[in-house]
XYZ file of C-alpha atoms in Angstrom:
728
model
C 124.289 68.443 7.883
C 127.533 66.476 7.659
C 128.485 67.811 4.262
C 127.900 71.501 4.823
C 130.625 74.082 5.487
C 130.204 76.375 8.461
C 129.360 79.941 7.546
C 128.947 83.116 9.542
C 125.189 82.867 9.637
C 125.080 79.295 10.933
C 123.653 78.507 14.390
C 125.862 79.492 17.335
C 126.533 76.132 18.953
C 127.092 74.458 15.578
C 129.917 76.913 14.967
C 131.168 76.478 18.510
C 131.385 72.636 18.410
C 132.163 70.618 15.255
C 129.704 67.850 14.434
C 132.137 64.964 14.739
C 133.007 66.026 18.310
C 129.394 66.191 19.333
C 128.878 62.491 18.730
C 130.476 61.824 22.084
C 127.209 62.853 23.780
C 125.464 59.879 22.244
C 128.330 57.487 23.087
C 128.369 58.576 26.729
C 131.739 60.355 26.815
C 130.566 63.190 28.979
C 134.001 64.217 30.190
C 135.242 64.647 26.619
C 132.430 67.087 25.986
C 133.535 69.120 28.990
C 137.119 69.209 27.777
C 135.985 70.062 24.252
C 133.880 72.979 25.465
C 136.653 74.333 27.693
C 139.258 74.104 24.951
C 137.137 75.806 22.313
C 138.590 79.068 21.023
C 135.152 80.524 20.406
C 132.961 81.666 23.323
C 129.304 82.084 23.385
C 129.460 85.627 24.592
C 131.596 86.634 21.637
C 129.166 85.018 19.248
C 126.241 86.684 20.886
C 128.059 90.012 20.743
C 128.847 89.519 17.075
C 125.189 88.855 16.452
C 124.213 92.027 18.304
C 123.391 90.455 21.666
C 123.801 92.310 24.954
C 121.999 91.388 28.179
C 121.852 95.028 29.210
C 120.396 96.454 25.998
C 116.703 96.875 25.187
C 113.949 94.454 24.334
C 115.187 94.119 20.762
C 118.514 92.660 21.934
C 116.677 90.231 24.269
C 114.532 89.016 21.337
C 117.675 88.520 19.278
C 119.216 86.560 22.191
C 116.170 84.311 22.298
C 116.487 83.655 18.560
C 120.174 82.762 18.945
C 119.383 80.378 21.833
C 116.697 78.699 19.745
C 119.157 78.341 16.871
C 121.706 76.740 19.187
C 119.300 74.264 20.703
C 117.942 73.392 17.266
C 121.474 72.708 16.059
C 122.202 70.501 19.070
C 119.021 68.497 18.559
C 119.738 67.986 14.876
C 123.443 67.218 15.289
C 123.594 64.879 18.297
C 120.003 63.827 18.836
C 119.534 65.732 22.100
C 116.005 66.593 23.094
C 114.782 70.089 23.888
C 115.628 69.998 27.639
C 119.019 68.364 27.217
C 120.063 70.890 24.595
C 119.103 73.796 26.839
C 120.826 72.119 29.797
C 124.095 71.899 27.890
C 123.920 75.425 26.537
C 122.803 76.869 29.898
C 125.736 75.267 31.649
C 128.124 76.788 29.128
C 126.553 80.240 29.565
C 126.790 80.003 33.376
C 130.387 78.824 33.297
C 131.231 81.769 31.024
C 129.776 84.141 33.655
C 126.623 85.054 31.682
C 124.281 84.456 34.624
C 121.188 86.189 33.233
C 121.586 84.541 29.822
C 122.048 81.155 31.501
C 118.928 81.673 33.571
C 116.885 82.451 30.442
C 118.160 79.234 28.913
C 117.284 77.196 32.025
C 113.832 78.789 32.212
C 113.010 76.975 28.988
C 113.368 73.630 30.741
C 110.112 72.325 32.202
C 111.490 71.008 35.506
C 108.085 69.867 36.715
C 107.790 67.625 33.680
C 111.279 66.151 33.689
C 111.524 65.506 37.459
C 109.260 62.354 37.315
C 111.276 61.046 34.349
C 114.508 61.542 36.260
C 113.023 59.759 39.285
C 111.912 56.726 37.223
C 115.263 56.526 35.432
C 117.181 56.530 38.725
C 114.759 54.089 40.387
C 115.161 51.500 37.572
C 118.928 51.477 37.878
C 118.865 51.110 41.654
C 116.588 48.055 41.556
C 118.205 44.618 41.420
C 115.271 43.103 39.552
C 113.802 44.356 36.304
C 111.871 47.527 36.908
C 108.408 47.702 35.465
C 106.707 51.048 35.797
C 103.134 52.015 35.247
C 104.460 55.274 33.804
C 104.234 55.345 30.043
C 107.486 57.242 29.824
C 110.686 56.122 28.044
C 113.683 55.880 30.342
C 116.461 58.449 29.963
C 120.084 57.554 29.713
C 122.129 58.073 32.867
C 124.052 60.840 31.136
C 120.861 62.647 30.271
C 119.785 62.373 33.924
C 123.141 63.739 35.037
C 122.924 66.581 32.513
C 119.416 67.624 33.598
C 120.141 67.376 37.330
C 123.197 69.523 36.769
C 121.033 72.030 34.899
C 118.673 72.310 37.874
C 121.700 72.814 40.120
C 123.151 75.546 37.905
C 119.751 77.191 37.727
C 119.668 77.356 41.540
C 123.182 78.827 41.520
C 122.137 81.413 38.926
C 119.092 82.376 41.005
C 121.373 82.655 44.035
C 123.797 84.931 42.165
C 120.907 87.175 41.136
C 119.428 87.253 44.661
C 116.212 85.419 43.752
C 114.260 83.690 46.541
C 113.300 80.746 44.330
C 116.858 79.418 44.415
C 116.193 77.212 47.458
C 112.975 75.750 46.028
C 114.783 74.940 42.797
C 117.684 73.254 44.555
C 115.257 71.358 46.780
C 113.819 69.619 43.674
C 117.101 67.766 43.204
C 117.057 66.357 46.739
C 113.353 65.475 46.633
C 113.746 63.678 43.302
C 116.865 61.692 44.171
C 115.686 60.861 47.689
C 112.293 59.585 46.504
C 113.946 57.589 43.688
C 116.625 56.022 45.884
C 115.869 56.397 49.624
C 118.947 54.421 50.614
C 121.238 56.546 48.455
C 122.850 56.050 45.085
C 124.883 52.791 44.847
C 128.650 53.155 44.395
C 128.648 51.509 40.954
C 125.895 53.887 39.870
C 128.177 56.900 39.494
C 131.135 55.394 37.696
C 130.554 57.122 34.354
C 128.716 60.316 35.274
C 128.683 63.380 37.467
C 125.311 62.730 39.082
C 126.684 61.897 42.519
C 128.927 64.944 42.510
C 126.038 67.228 41.564
C 123.771 65.736 44.237
C 126.467 66.265 46.884
C 126.889 69.889 45.794
C 123.127 70.405 46.003
C 123.031 68.927 49.520
C 125.688 71.410 50.658
C 124.103 74.325 48.812
C 120.485 74.005 49.989
C 120.977 75.134 53.611
C 122.940 78.147 52.403
C 120.129 79.106 50.021
C 117.483 78.887 52.749
C 119.712 80.925 55.018
C 120.184 83.661 52.432
C 116.438 83.721 51.835
C 115.847 84.306 55.563
C 113.958 81.070 56.320
C 115.486 79.898 59.629
C 113.393 76.808 60.221
C 113.862 75.594 56.649
C 117.612 76.177 57.052
C 117.696 73.979 60.158
C 115.594 71.298 58.486
C 117.845 71.212 55.456
C 120.948 70.829 57.627
C 119.325 67.926 59.468
C 118.278 66.420 56.155
C 121.816 66.691 54.857
C 123.248 64.949 57.930
C 120.598 62.250 58.369
C 119.980 61.381 54.700
C 121.842 58.829 52.550
C 123.778 61.166 50.241
C 127.186 59.397 50.101
C 128.981 62.535 51.289
C 132.658 62.244 52.102
C 133.942 62.846 55.633
C 135.182 66.381 55.001
C 131.851 67.436 53.466
C 129.916 66.036 56.406
C 132.244 67.804 58.838
C 131.804 71.056 56.939
C 128.017 70.758 57.109
C 128.157 69.911 60.815
C 130.275 72.968 61.615
C 128.007 75.271 59.643
C 124.981 73.795 61.375
C 126.571 74.375 64.784
C 127.046 78.037 63.946
C 123.356 78.362 63.000
C 122.237 76.581 66.184
C 124.435 78.655 68.504
C 124.294 82.098 66.907
C 121.417 81.994 64.409
C 118.851 83.474 66.801
C 116.208 80.858 66.021
C 114.880 78.287 68.510
C 114.866 75.003 66.646
C 112.239 72.425 67.472
C 113.647 69.023 68.500
C 114.485 66.762 65.544
C 111.937 64.108 64.646
C 114.101 61.014 64.462
C 111.718 58.251 63.447
C 114.508 55.725 63.062
C 116.157 56.596 66.385
C 117.125 53.598 68.480
C 115.445 53.212 71.851
C 117.481 54.721 74.643
C 119.553 56.912 72.344
C 120.073 60.564 73.171
C 117.771 62.977 71.356
C 118.667 66.675 71.668
C 115.853 68.813 73.026
C 117.076 72.299 72.111
C 119.636 74.233 70.097
C 122.409 74.009 72.681
C 122.092 70.257 73.170
C 122.087 69.635 69.408
C 125.117 71.869 68.882
C 127.036 70.158 71.700
C 126.200 66.743 70.231
C 127.522 67.772 66.815
C 130.692 69.244 68.317
C 131.321 66.074 70.313
C 130.944 64.053 67.125
C 133.454 66.322 65.379
C 135.918 65.919 68.245
C 135.510 62.159 68.024
C 136.170 62.218 64.270
C 139.332 64.227 64.827
C 140.513 61.832 67.523
C 140.029 58.945 65.064
C 141.940 60.985 62.439
C 139.028 61.044 60.014
C 139.111 64.839 59.638
C 141.687 67.593 59.944
C 141.755 69.672 63.134
C 139.809 72.936 63.139
C 140.462 75.224 66.151
C 136.967 76.675 65.830
C 135.522 73.346 67.044
C 136.870 73.802 70.564
C 135.947 77.498 70.509
C 132.311 76.693 69.748
C 132.298 73.882 72.312
C 133.638 76.225 74.996
C 130.845 78.680 74.221
C 128.096 76.038 74.116
C 129.063 74.284 77.338
C 129.700 77.590 79.126
C 126.269 79.073 78.445
C 124.640 75.788 79.415
C 126.454 75.670 82.759
C 128.317 72.455 81.919
C 131.806 73.676 82.830
C 132.847 70.375 84.425
C 132.039 68.620 81.155
C 134.017 71.251 79.293
C 137.014 70.718 81.566
C 136.829 66.971 80.906
C 136.768 67.517 77.146
C 139.766 69.860 77.280
C 141.720 67.405 79.432
C 141.004 64.607 76.917
C 142.278 66.586 73.908
C 145.304 65.133 72.211
C 148.669 66.785 72.914
C 149.592 69.774 70.780
C 145.964 70.466 69.859
C 146.000 73.237 72.482
C 149.152 74.868 73.740
C 149.880 73.906 77.324
C 149.561 77.519 78.495
C 146.181 77.881 76.782
C 145.064 74.543 78.213
C 145.980 75.633 81.765
C 144.213 78.970 81.372
C 141.026 77.486 79.880
C 140.835 74.791 82.551
C 141.300 77.448 85.240
C 138.336 79.350 83.826
C 136.227 76.159 83.893
C 137.020 75.352 87.502
C 136.570 78.978 88.536
C 133.135 78.932 86.945
C 132.314 75.844 89.039
C 133.493 77.637 92.234
C 136.481 75.318 92.545
C 138.828 78.223 93.233
C 141.663 76.166 94.683
C 141.979 74.009 91.562
C 141.781 77.079 89.355
C 144.491 78.820 91.392
C 146.710 75.726 91.265
C 146.472 75.637 87.449
C 147.228 79.333 87.178
C 150.284 78.960 89.394
C 151.544 76.217 87.049
C 151.041 78.544 84.118
C 152.880 81.348 85.937
C 155.794 79.148 86.966
C 159.290 79.926 85.755
C 159.147 77.013 83.295
C 155.985 78.341 81.580
C 155.134 82.044 81.406
C 155.644 83.954 84.678
C 154.721 87.270 83.011
C 151.443 86.196 81.372
C 149.236 89.231 82.090
C 145.861 87.549 81.631
C 146.846 84.693 83.959
C 148.122 87.186 86.564
C 144.859 89.101 86.410
C 142.766 85.955 86.711
C 144.877 84.713 89.633
C 144.385 88.062 91.354
C 140.630 87.779 90.786
C 140.580 84.284 92.328
C 142.579 85.384 95.395
C 140.718 88.676 95.861
C 137.487 86.903 96.769
C 139.087 85.013 99.665
C 140.762 86.819 102.572
C 143.047 83.811 103.094
C 144.689 84.406 99.721
C 144.278 88.202 99.648
C 148.007 88.790 100.042
C 148.732 86.630 96.992
C 146.021 88.527 95.108
C 147.790 91.791 95.828
C 151.068 90.296 94.616
C 149.536 88.978 91.375
C 147.884 92.348 90.635
C 151.122 94.277 91.208
C 152.998 91.860 88.916
C 150.366 92.380 86.242
C 150.753 96.153 86.522
C 154.524 95.897 86.195
C 154.211 93.739 83.030
C 151.602 95.829 81.268
C 152.490 97.793 78.153
C 151.927 101.426 78.885
C 149.162 103.023 76.857
C 146.476 100.387 77.406
C 144.206 102.126 79.883
C 141.632 99.317 79.843
C 144.067 96.640 81.023
C 145.664 98.954 83.558
C 142.276 99.911 84.968
C 141.325 96.220 85.319
C 144.597 95.502 87.147
C 144.031 98.455 89.491
C 140.475 97.309 90.136
C 141.641 93.805 91.052
C 144.383 95.283 93.215
C 141.786 97.355 95.069
C 139.569 94.303 95.632
C 142.500 92.283 97.017
C 143.616 95.172 99.267
C 140.084 95.510 100.613
C 139.940 91.772 101.339
C 143.355 91.975 102.999
C 142.167 94.904 105.148
C 139.229 92.911 106.506
C 141.596 90.276 107.887
C 144.227 92.712 109.227
C 145.321 92.182 112.799
C 145.818 95.849 113.730
C 143.629 98.886 113.206
C 146.462 100.896 111.668
C 147.193 98.191 109.125
C 143.501 97.873 108.292
C 143.037 101.629 107.784
C 146.173 101.836 105.655
C 145.021 99.084 103.321
C 141.490 100.475 103.150
C 142.852 103.852 102.080
C 145.091 102.276 99.457
C 142.178 100.200 98.168
C 140.073 103.354 97.689
C 143.009 105.098 96.035
C 143.640 102.421 93.368
C 139.912 101.990 92.726
C 139.526 105.726 92.158
C 142.540 105.648 89.841
C 140.942 102.867 87.830
C 137.668 104.840 87.680
C 139.473 107.947 86.356
C 141.219 105.895 83.654
C 137.890 104.600 82.368
C 136.145 107.970 82.787
C 133.464 106.343 84.889
C 132.359 104.027 82.067
C 133.254 100.667 83.614
C 130.408 99.201 85.678
C 132.631 96.711 87.527
C 134.945 99.436 88.798
C 132.024 101.630 89.824
C 130.388 98.737 91.685
C 133.533 97.916 93.687
C 134.244 101.578 94.347
C 130.692 102.038 95.614
C 130.956 98.868 97.739
C 134.254 99.936 99.313
C 132.938 103.362 100.235
C 129.816 101.820 101.729
C 131.804 99.352 103.845
C 133.955 102.195 105.153
C 130.678 103.975 105.990
C 131.345 106.814 103.553
C 127.700 106.655 102.599
C 127.413 109.957 100.677
C 130.229 108.948 98.312
C 128.794 105.429 98.060
C 125.355 106.815 97.183
C 126.853 108.997 94.450
C 128.656 106.078 92.856
C 125.572 103.847 93.193
C 123.435 106.358 91.265
C 126.171 106.687 88.650
C 126.322 102.894 88.332
C 122.536 102.631 87.987
C 122.539 105.238 85.234
C 125.414 103.558 83.397
C 123.745 100.152 83.453
C 120.284 101.608 82.714
C 118.907 99.510 85.565
C 119.804 96.225 83.861
C 121.790 94.749 86.778
C 119.982 93.556 89.905
C 123.146 93.960 92.005
C 123.183 97.713 91.362
C 119.595 98.108 92.550
C 120.215 96.030 95.686
C 123.387 97.937 96.605
C 121.570 101.284 96.216
C 118.687 100.054 98.413
C 121.129 98.872 101.093
C 122.939 102.225 101.079
C 119.627 104.044 101.510
C 118.702 101.695 104.355
C 122.045 102.465 106.002
C 121.046 106.124 105.891
C 117.754 105.087 107.541
C 115.806 106.155 104.447
C 113.663 103.029 104.519
C 110.785 104.429 102.456
C 113.180 105.436 99.694
C 114.887 102.045 99.875
C 111.549 100.236 99.458
C 110.646 102.540 96.561
C 113.924 101.681 94.840
C 113.296 97.948 95.298
C 109.776 98.264 93.872
C 111.158 100.121 90.845
C 113.705 97.377 90.356
C 111.004 94.700 90.577
C 109.067 96.436 87.812
C 112.102 96.231 85.501
C 113.266 92.718 86.408
C 112.075 89.335 85.186
C 110.371 87.154 87.757
C 113.214 84.608 87.801
C 115.676 87.312 88.933
C 113.526 88.881 91.669
C 114.555 86.635 94.571
C 117.317 88.805 96.047
C 115.286 91.967 95.438
C 112.307 90.536 97.298
C 114.530 89.470 100.201
C 115.935 93.008 100.440
C 112.396 94.359 100.363
C 111.405 92.034 103.234
C 114.411 93.192 105.257
C 113.409 96.834 104.734
C 109.861 96.029 105.806
C 111.180 94.359 108.970
C 113.257 97.461 109.715
C 110.054 99.514 109.485
C 108.187 97.114 111.779
C 105.959 95.779 108.996
C 106.328 92.157 109.994
C 103.138 90.897 108.319
C 104.123 92.534 105.052
C 107.558 90.917 105.361
C 105.923 87.481 105.822
C 103.915 88.039 102.627
C 107.078 89.030 100.755
C 108.934 85.929 101.944
C 105.957 83.787 100.894
C 106.212 85.337 97.413
C 109.902 84.367 97.292
C 109.141 80.752 98.163
C 106.371 80.563 95.542
C 108.718 81.937 92.882
C 111.413 79.397 93.770
C 108.930 76.542 93.631
C 107.609 77.674 90.218
C 111.139 78.075 88.880
C 112.106 74.596 90.076
C 109.154 73.059 88.246
C 109.774 75.075 85.083
C 113.462 74.129 84.848
C 113.235 70.553 86.074
C 114.181 69.132 82.653
C 116.847 69.909 80.063
C 120.325 71.356 80.308
C 120.712 74.074 82.898
C 121.182 77.499 81.361
C 122.785 78.942 84.506
C 123.605 78.129 88.112
C 120.061 78.982 89.092
C 119.707 75.730 91.058
C 122.480 76.601 93.532
C 121.279 80.180 93.940
C 117.682 79.077 94.508
C 118.730 76.569 97.155
C 120.761 79.194 99.040
C 117.945 81.742 98.765
C 115.395 79.221 100.004
C 117.504 78.399 103.066
C 117.909 82.101 103.884
C 114.183 82.720 103.393
C 113.110 79.962 105.818
C 115.722 81.237 108.273
C 114.407 84.799 108.103
C 110.792 83.634 108.399
C 111.690 81.598 111.487
C 113.293 84.668 113.070
C 110.178 86.751 112.329
C 107.881 84.203 113.968
C 110.270 83.959 116.942
C 110.121 87.749 117.383
C 106.312 87.475 117.246
C 106.356 84.574 119.770
C 104.632 82.266 117.266
C 106.614 79.173 118.248
C 104.601 76.686 116.177
C 105.102 78.617 112.934
C 108.800 79.109 113.752
C 109.199 75.329 114.269
C 107.567 74.631 110.891
C 110.013 76.997 109.186
C 112.959 75.367 110.942
C 111.820 71.882 109.902
C 111.610 73.083 106.282
C 115.073 74.600 106.515
C 116.642 71.446 107.975
C 114.843 69.367 105.378
C 116.662 71.285 102.655
C 120.017 71.473 104.448
C 120.306 69.440 107.685
C 123.887 70.621 108.192
C 123.256 74.320 107.795
C 124.653 76.698 110.419
C 121.662 78.957 109.694
C 119.225 76.257 110.814
C 120.961 75.437 114.067
C 121.487 79.112 114.912
C 117.767 79.819 114.397
C 116.963 76.780 116.553
C 119.139 78.291 119.284
C 117.274 81.586 118.950
C 113.986 79.728 119.436
C 115.252 77.979 122.583
C 116.664 81.269 123.884
C 113.345 83.042 123.323
C 111.619 80.245 125.314
C 114.155 80.682 128.139
C 115.888 77.336 127.488
C 119.450 78.698 127.654
C 121.285 75.378 127.913
C 119.446 73.980 124.890
C 120.145 77.242 123.058
C 123.864 76.939 123.892
C 123.888 73.413 122.478
C 122.266 74.559 119.219
C 124.688 77.476 118.864
C 127.617 75.113 119.467
C 126.385 72.770 116.717
C 126.112 75.726 114.355
C 129.679 76.745 115.166
C 130.912 73.177 114.658
C 129.366 73.191 111.170
C 130.730 76.653 110.296
C 133.547 77.896 112.587
C 133.419 81.371 111.022
C 129.685 81.917 111.619
C 129.735 85.336 113.331
C 126.137 85.259 114.604
C 126.774 81.935 116.399
C 129.961 83.265 118.014
C 128.099 86.296 119.368
C 125.109 84.211 120.501
C 127.338 81.737 122.390
C 129.035 84.630 124.154
C 125.673 86.135 125.068
C 124.285 82.872 126.505
C 127.492 82.130 128.390
C 127.365 85.586 129.963
C 123.784 84.950 131.045
C 124.550 81.509 132.465
C 127.602 82.636 134.487
C 127.551 84.709 137.666
C 130.724 86.555 136.663
C 132.389 87.456 133.326
C 134.626 84.780 131.888
C 137.674 85.161 129.591
C 136.142 82.608 127.245
C 133.230 84.973 126.572
C 135.671 87.696 125.543
C 137.428 85.165 123.303
C 134.216 84.439 121.340
C 133.495 88.153 120.872
C 137.085 88.923 119.845
C 136.964 86.146 117.252
C 133.724 87.564 115.923
C 135.263 91.026 115.539
C 138.239 89.584 113.666
C 135.792 88.157 111.159
C 133.518 91.208 110.927
C 134.493 94.506 112.529
C 131.317 96.219 111.345
C 128.872 94.143 113.414
C 127.423 96.551 115.973
C 125.874 93.738 118.027
C 129.332 92.273 118.686
C 130.677 95.657 119.807
C 127.664 96.171 122.076
C 128.086 92.789 123.798
C 131.814 93.379 124.208
C 130.994 96.726 125.840
C 128.610 94.993 128.250
C 131.358 92.527 129.122
C 133.892 95.283 129.862
C 131.280 97.215 131.815
C 130.574 94.217 134.003
C 134.287 93.843 134.762
C 134.435 97.442 136.002
C 137.651 99.215 136.969
C 139.916 100.072 134.085
C 137.664 98.239 131.681
C 135.051 101.014 131.885
C 136.994 103.119 129.371
C 137.183 100.212 126.962
C 133.484 99.618 127.458
C 132.805 103.240 126.525
C 134.793 102.879 123.335
C 132.904 99.698 122.458
C 129.543 101.381 123.036
C 130.595 104.346 120.895
C 131.664 102.034 118.066
C 128.413 100.052 118.399
C 126.321 103.270 118.259
C 128.195 104.591 115.209
C 127.919 101.296 113.356
C 124.239 100.864 114.252
C 123.456 104.343 112.892
C 124.961 103.373 109.534
C 124.059 99.664 109.509
C 122.206 98.459 106.354
C 119.328 96.007 106.562
C 121.696 93.476 104.957
C 125.505 93.428 104.798
C 126.820 95.444 101.855
C 128.976 92.572 100.638
């Protein structure tokens, strides 16, 4: 073979590579072979074309291709003493690198992977043992370069199957990991890979396998392969590990598959083991943040984005705030840091801290015209009458800094302005000021609704709520129906608001029907507020026993929910809501039993309420009601006073104190009027307060009779339109 001249009809690979250059395969100079193949002027595809080969022609061309492949492998075996599999591995790699995927796959198909995998395993195992390896296998050991060549062939076969969209790509790639892992469970030694590409190929296979399972649509296998890549001994570099961790986080958070907890057999006692997708994703993101802090990896902004999402949906906003505060300077811009922290504290109901951060952001030294910060500050202030004036100011500044043409942003600003104006109206000192702000609130809310063509559920909800509070019930009912249609009944708040509006119109049967329809479309964990509204409607109809059954259902649901969610990361603020709902339920039950003169049952309910919250104004007010019903007015006054000490703005306690004081005194006292006036400043729509104030003026006689008449008229009007629960 050495003395022959190359002719046109000679085998393909013999013409492609001169014989003297092929000897490097036997001497172990693998890199020289790679350079020799890349520098060759001839290409396999040209040779195959010259011989009549085309992968897209008929069966005759495919038979000719097979003949050419056989000629090439025969030439390789004869020239450099490669065996059948090694020859095909070398030729298949060349075909794949030239872009001939189908031809490469046909070459690789000729390799019996099932037969060579045990040989590869034994060859690797021998070289990883410190003592002489004696195997019961009657198989000659392969050289390390042969092992590297064949492992690379399996890898390229998996890549070829991936390129052609074949599902067997993942199984093929998995053979590499199974073989290497079983041969060397602790990973390949560093000195093992000095003269070959085996380690590089194994690392590529580790990174490729999860992607192949993902493309094949096997979610659980994808998750398992990611865990295997991160927990196995593969000698991956820091950047590769970080890349795998980030890809795994994306699968855990957005892949739509609930992963079972990892089975960490080697886990140390007391170590944290994630129990669900969110916990595992958060753990990986925290590890990535730690690596960045130690300067082991480059910064990737997506890390903090994913962490914000993961901690937000798990209700861990305090933890998120801590992580953001610990970030190194210049990782996040100061303005972005302030804004994100404000969102965290707002989500944890720490409005004052959130507002303080937003004011820093909006200072003259930062960005006083930042629209999103102005809107968020207006939102924070709008929910608190104390800061309503600032909320109005922030919303007006946002409107003045908006670029004209963005109806969505302008409508949001108008909506927040309307909410702040409404809050400001409720705390207005004079009637004229209150009416003026109420009218302006309706005006800007209607403007926002027109801009969005009635397609924004938040604007519709606030517009409906404002009309209802101003007792414009027909308009409120129209907007409530529009809101329900827009949301397709998916929001519990819309159902409850509609039921309250119907109850204000004294359409109790319709209100109960609406609540029942909402219950049919709502999950059991979200039925608490609906059931409470239903109980209130039943009380209004005089169905006290039915109301007791409904309240009992609420308590059973809360107890079941508490047991079901007693472990793991919270997915929402359900705990706080359940606690508040339970307190209100025991309070309402106590009032029902008091009205039915069932003192023992009422006392049991009050003991349950105080057991949950011993410093609740609700509990002490209900205790006062019980004493008052028994005729113990002094004890009732003491209970009401304690309730007012705990919550100075508790309207019901203010009214009850005034009522008891009026009963205990032989003549009206200015202090009684003071309690009732304070109650009206807090809630001008409470008809009971107006009625008691009218009684006070009536008792005074003289010029106060006219004022008493006005109070009775206001009380009658408000009682006619009073909902079973406050609208807001």
